[in-house]
């Protein structure tokens, strides 16, 4: 076995593979024996990374990895700064964009936009035009209401017919699919199921090195909502408002 007793790790809970709710992650304790936490979807975490921050890390990073390396077929990253992708990521950061734009830029954003702004597509197009780059790749981590349509509209205007958009949910039926933007759906669990080779490389090799050398960091900080499952609605209300 790759991991030893006492090592600090994070990974995808086994409910993804076996469908057993006792092995899910959203509870006070979950079963993570060597048969339940798959090595190919598990990575070591450093002593200075809290379990709270690490608990959200696996799902987020796995979703990105599926988008990059399975759906978009990017070359695997070799190390810090070896590859730079020009694209945009649409996430639920509505209030944070207005309050903390410098924070988002400090973790890698070149520009920030409020996706609730009626002029968001126009603003993205303007930013792309001013930067003199072709924006062909997009990631919509929200995938609610009209966000897929807004994302596709932006890529239609900037991608010159080569746009590719990754969603986390299916394309909404009430909107026609664009003809000039290729649509993909990212499912994080694929790294531990049908694409185990990529999963093993990403979790066991790349992430372990990235966390140790600090060129991948967890962000934004986790906010703890006390009360367990009984406080689920409070957590949903916070998510609905966007990050603060």
CSV table of C-alpha atoms in Angstrom, one decimal:
chain,number,residue,atom,x,y,z
A,1,UNK,CA,0.0,0.0,0.0
A,2,UNK,CA,1.3,3.5,-0.9
A,3,UNK,CA,0.2,5.2,2.3
A,4,UNK,CA,1.2,4.4,5.9
A,5,UNK,CA,-0.7,4.5,9.1
A,6,UNK,CA,-0.5,7.9,10.7
A,7,UNK,CA,0.1,9.8,7.4
A,8,UNK,CA,-2.1,12.8,6.8
A,9,UNK,CA,-4.1,12.4,3.5
A,10,UNK,CA,-7.1,13.7,1.7
A,11,UNK,CA,-9.1,11.9,-1.0
A,12,UNK,CA,-12.4,11.1,-2.6
A,13,UNK,CA,-14.7,9.2,-0.3
A,14,UNK,CA,-15.6,5.7,-1.3
A,15,UNK,CA,-19.3,6.4,-1.8
A,16,UNK,CA,-18.3,7.4,-5.3
A,17,UNK,CA,-17.2,3.9,-6.1
A,18,UNK,CA,-19.5,1.6,-4.0
A,19,UNK,CA,-22.6,3.7,-3.5
A,20,UNK,CA,-22.7,3.0,0.3
A,21,UNK,CA,-23.8,6.0,2.2
A,22,UNK,CA,-21.8,4.9,5.3
A,23,UNK,CA,-18.7,5.6,3.2
A,24,UNK,CA,-19.8,9.2,2.3
A,25,UNK,CA,-17.8,12.2,3.4
A,26,UNK,CA,-20.6,14.5,4.6
A,27,UNK,CA,-20.9,13.2,8.1
A,28,UNK,CA,-18.9,13.3,11.4
A,29,UNK,CA,-17.0,10.1,10.7
A,30,UNK,CA,-16.6,8.0,7.5
A,31,UNK,CA,-14.9,4.7,6.8
A,32,UNK,CA,-11.6,5.2,5.1
A,33,UNK,CA,-9.8,1.9,5.4
A,34,UNK,CA,-7.3,0.8,2.7
A,35,UNK,CA,-10.2,-0.8,0.8
A,36,UNK,CA,-12.4,2.3,1.0
A,37,UNK,CA,-10.0,5.2,0.2
A,38,UNK,CA,-8.5,4.4,-3.1
A,39,UNK,CA,-4.8,5.2,-3.5
A,40,UNK,CA,-5.4,6.5,-7.0
A,41,UNK,CA,-7.7,9.3,-5.6
A,42,UNK,CA,-5.7,10.1,-2.5
A,43,UNK,CA,-2.8,12.5,-1.8
A,44,UNK,CA,-0.6,13.3,1.1
A,45,UNK,CA,-1.1,16.7,2.8
A,46,UNK,CA,1.5,18.7,4.6
A,47,UNK,CA,1.4,19.4,8.3
A,48,UNK,CA,0.6,23.1,7.8
A,49,UNK,CA,-2.6,22.3,5.8
A,50,UNK,CA,-5.6,21.8,8.1
A,51,UNK,CA,-7.9,18.9,7.7
A,52,UNK,CA,-10.7,21.4,7.3
A,53,UNK,CA,-9.1,23.1,4.3
A,54,UNK,CA,-8.0,19.7,2.9
A,55,UNK,CA,-11.6,18.3,3.1
A,56,UNK,CA,-12.8,20.4,0.2
A,57,UNK,CA,-9.6,20.1,-1.8
A,58,UNK,CA,-10.1,16.6,-3.4
A,59,UNK,CA,-13.4,17.3,-5.1
A,60,UNK,CA,-12.4,20.7,-6.4
A,61,UNK,CA,-9.0,19.6,-7.8
A,62,UNK,CA,-10.4,16.4,-9.3
A,63,UNK,CA,-13.1,18.4,-11.1
A,64,UNK,CA,-10.3,20.6,-12.6
A,65,UNK,CA,-8.2,17.6,-13.5
A,66,UNK,CA,-11.0,15.9,-15.3
A,67,UNK,CA,-11.7,19.1,-17.3
A,68,UNK,CA,-8.0,19.7,-18.1
A,69,UNK,CA,-6.6,16.2,-18.7
A,70,UNK,CA,-9.5,14.1,-19.8
A,71,UNK,CA,-12.0,16.3,-21.5
A,72,UNK,CA,-9.7,19.0,-23.0
A,73,UNK,CA,-6.7,16.7,-23.3
A,74,UNK,CA,-4.1,19.2,-22.0
A,75,UNK,CA,-0.5,17.9,-21.6
A,76,UNK,CA,0.2,16.9,-18.1
A,77,UNK,CA,1.9,19.6,-16.0
A,78,UNK,CA,5.5,18.9,-15.1
A,79,UNK,CA,6.1,21.5,-12.4
A,80,UNK,CA,5.5,25.1,-11.4
A,81,UNK,CA,5.3,27.5,-14.4
A,82,UNK,CA,5.8,24.8,-17.0
A,83,UNK,CA,2.4,25.4,-18.6
A,84,UNK,CA,0.0,28.3,-18.6
A,85,UNK,CA,-3.5,28.0,-19.9
A,86,UNK,CA,-5.4,31.1,-21.1
A,87,UNK,CA,-9.1,30.7,-20.2
A,88,UNK,CA,-11.7,31.8,-17.7
A,89,UNK,CA,-13.3,30.1,-14.7
A,90,UNK,CA,-16.8,31.1,-13.7
A,91,UNK,CA,-17.3,30.5,-10.0
A,92,UNK,CA,-19.8,31.5,-7.3
A,93,UNK,CA,-17.9,34.6,-6.1
A,94,UNK,CA,-20.6,37.3,-6.6
A,95,UNK,CA,-20.1,39.4,-3.5
A,96,UNK,CA,-16.4,38.6,-3.2
A,97,UNK,CA,-15.7,40.1,-6.6
A,98,UNK,CA,-16.9,43.5,-5.5
A,99,UNK,CA,-15.4,43.4,-2.0
A,100,UNK,CA,-12.1,41.6,-2.5
A,101,UNK,CA,-10.9,41.8,-6.1
A,102,UNK,CA,-7.3,41.9,-5.0
A,103,UNK,CA,-7.7,38.7,-3.1
A,104,UNK,CA,-8.8,36.9,-6.3
A,105,UNK,CA,-6.0,38.3,-8.2
A,106,UNK,CA,-3.5,37.2,-5.5
A,107,UNK,CA,-4.5,33.6,-6.2
A,108,UNK,CA,-4.1,33.9,-9.9
A,109,UNK,CA,-7.0,35.8,-11.5
A,110,UNK,CA,-6.0,38.2,-14.2
A,111,UNK,CA,-9.4,39.9,-14.2
A,112,UNK,CA,-12.6,39.5,-12.2
A,113,UNK,CA,-16.2,39.8,-13.2
A,114,UNK,CA,-19.6,39.7,-11.5
A,115,UNK,CA,-21.6,37.0,-13.3
A,116,UNK,CA,-24.9,38.7,-12.1
A,117,UNK,CA,-23.9,41.9,-14.0
A,118,UNK,CA,-26.1,42.2,-17.1
A,119,UNK,CA,-23.0,43.4,-19.0
A,120,UNK,CA,-20.8,40.5,-17.9
A,121,UNK,CA,-20.4,39.1,-21.4
A,122,UNK,CA,-19.6,42.5,-22.8
A,123,UNK,CA,-17.1,43.1,-20.0
A,124,UNK,CA,-15.3,39.8,-20.7
A,125,UNK,CA,-15.1,40.5,-24.4
A,126,UNK,CA,-13.7,43.9,-23.6
A,127,UNK,CA,-11.1,42.5,-21.3
A,128,UNK,CA,-10.0,39.9,-23.9
A,129,UNK,CA,-9.9,42.5,-26.7
A,130,UNK,CA,-7.7,44.8,-24.6
A,131,UNK,CA,-5.3,41.9,-23.7
A,132,UNK,CA,-4.9,40.8,-27.4
A,133,UNK,CA,-5.4,37.1,-26.7
A,134,UNK,CA,-7.8,34.5,-28.1
A,135,UNK,CA,-10.0,33.2,-25.3
A,136,UNK,CA,-11.0,29.7,-26.3
A,137,UNK,CA,-11.4,27.8,-23.0
A,138,UNK,CA,-14.0,28.3,-20.3
A,139,UNK,CA,-15.0,26.5,-17.1
A,140,UNK,CA,-18.4,27.1,-15.5
A,141,UNK,CA,-18.3,25.7,-11.9
A,142,UNK,CA,-21.8,27.2,-11.2
A,143,UNK,CA,-23.8,25.8,-14.1
A,144,UNK,CA,-27.1,27.3,-12.9
A,145,UNK,CA,-29.8,29.3,-14.6
A,146,UNK,CA,-28.2,31.1,-17.5
A,147,UNK,CA,-24.5,30.8,-16.5
A,148,UNK,CA,-23.8,28.2,-19.2
A,149,UNK,CA,-25.4,30.4,-21.8
A,150,UNK,CA,-23.4,33.4,-20.6
A,151,UNK,CA,-20.1,31.4,-20.7
A,152,UNK,CA,-20.8,30.1,-24.2
A,153,UNK,CA,-21.7,33.6,-25.4
A,154,UNK,CA,-18.3,34.9,-24.2
A,155,UNK,CA,-16.5,32.0,-26.0
A,156,UNK,CA,-18.5,32.5,-29.1
A,157,UNK,CA,-17.4,36.1,-29.3
A,158,UNK,CA,-13.7,35.4,-28.5
A,159,UNK,CA,-12.9,31.9,-29.6
A,160,UNK,CA,-13.2,32.2,-33.4
A,161,UNK,CA,-15.1,28.9,-33.6
A,162,UNK,CA,-12.7,27.0,-31.4
A,163,UNK,CA,-14.4,27.6,-28.0
A,164,UNK,CA,-14.5,24.8,-25.5
A,165,UNK,CA,-16.6,25.0,-22.3
A,166,UNK,CA,-16.5,22.7,-19.3
A,167,UNK,CA,-19.7,22.5,-17.1
A,168,UNK,CA,-20.3,20.7,-13.8
A,169,UNK,CA,-23.9,19.9,-14.7
A,170,UNK,CA,-25.7,19.1,-18.0
A,171,UNK,CA,-26.4,21.9,-20.4
A,172,UNK,CA,-29.8,23.4,-19.4
A,173,UNK,CA,-32.6,22.2,-21.8
A,174,UNK,CA,-34.2,25.7,-22.0
A,175,UNK,CA,-31.2,27.1,-23.9
A,176,UNK,CA,-30.1,25.9,-27.4
A,177,UNK,CA,-26.6,24.6,-27.5
A,178,UNK,CA,-24.2,26.9,-29.3
A,179,UNK,CA,-22.9,25.6,-32.7
A,180,UNK,CA,-19.4,27.2,-32.4
A,181,UNK,CA,-18.6,26.1,-28.8
A,182,UNK,CA,-17.9,22.5,-27.8
A,183,UNK,CA,-19.6,21.6,-24.5
A,184,UNK,CA,-18.2,19.1,-21.9
A,185,UNK,CA,-19.3,17.9,-18.5
A,186,UNK,CA,-16.7,17.2,-15.7
A,187,UNK,CA,-17.4,14.4,-13.2
A,188,UNK,CA,-14.7,14.3,-10.5
A,189,UNK,CA,-15.2,10.6,-9.7
A,190,UNK,CA,-13.9,9.6,-13.1
A,191,UNK,CA,-10.3,9.9,-11.7
A,192,UNK,CA,-11.1,7.0,-9.4
A,193,UNK,CA,-13.2,4.9,-11.7
A,194,UNK,CA,-12.8,4.8,-15.5
A,195,UNK,CA,-9.6,6.9,-15.8
A,196,UNK,CA,-7.4,5.6,-13.0
A,197,UNK,CA,-4.2,6.3,-14.8
A,198,UNK,CA,-4.8,10.0,-14.8
A,199,UNK,CA,-6.1,9.8,-11.2
A,200,UNK,CA,-3.0,8.1,-9.9
A,201,UNK,CA,-0.7,10.6,-11.6
A,202,UNK,CA,-2.7,13.6,-10.5
A,203,UNK,CA,-3.3,12.6,-6.9
A,204,UNK,CA,-0.2,10.6,-6.1
A,205,UNK,CA,2.4,12.5,-8.1
A,206,UNK,CA,1.4,16.0,-9.2
A,207,UNK,CA,-0.7,17.1,-6.2
A,208,UNK,CA,1.7,15.7,-3.6
A,209,UNK,CA,4.6,17.7,-5.2
A,210,UNK,CA,2.4,20.8,-5.7
A,211,UNK,CA,1.2,21.0,-2.1
A,212,UNK,CA,4.7,20.3,-0.7
A,213,UNK,CA,6.3,23.1,-2.9
A,214,UNK,CA,3.3,25.4,-2.4
A,215,UNK,CA,2.6,26.2,-6.1
A,216,UNK,CA,-1.0,24.9,-5.5
A,217,UNK,CA,-2.8,26.3,-2.5
A,218,UNK,CA,-6.3,25.8,-1.1
A,219,UNK,CA,-8.5,28.9,-1.6
A,220,UNK,CA,-10.7,30.5,-0.3
A,221,UNK,CA,-10.3,29.5,3.3
A,222,UNK,CA,-13.0,27.0,4.6
A,223,UNK,CA,-15.8,28.4,6.7
A,224,UNK,CA,-17.1,26.0,9.4
A,225,UNK,CA,-20.8,25.8,9.9
A,226,UNK,CA,-21.4,24.2,13.3
A,227,UNK,CA,-24.1,21.7,13.9
A,228,UNK,CA,-23.5,18.9,11.4
A,229,UNK,CA,-26.3,17.8,9.0
A,230,UNK,CA,-28.8,19.8,11.1
A,231,UNK,CA,-27.1,23.0,9.9
A,232,UNK,CA,-27.1,22.1,6.2
A,233,UNK,CA,-29.7,24.8,5.3
A,234,UNK,CA,-27.5,27.5,6.9
A,235,UNK,CA,-24.6,26.3,4.8
A,236,UNK,CA,-26.7,26.4,1.6
A,237,UNK,CA,-27.8,30.0,2.5
A,238,UNK,CA,-24.2,31.0,2.8
A,239,UNK,CA,-23.4,29.5,-0.6
A,240,UNK,CA,-26.4,31.2,-2.2
A,241,UNK,CA,-25.0,34.6,-1.1
A,242,UNK,CA,-21.6,33.9,-2.6
A,243,UNK,CA,-18.3,34.3,-0.8
A,244,UNK,CA,-17.8,37.3,1.4
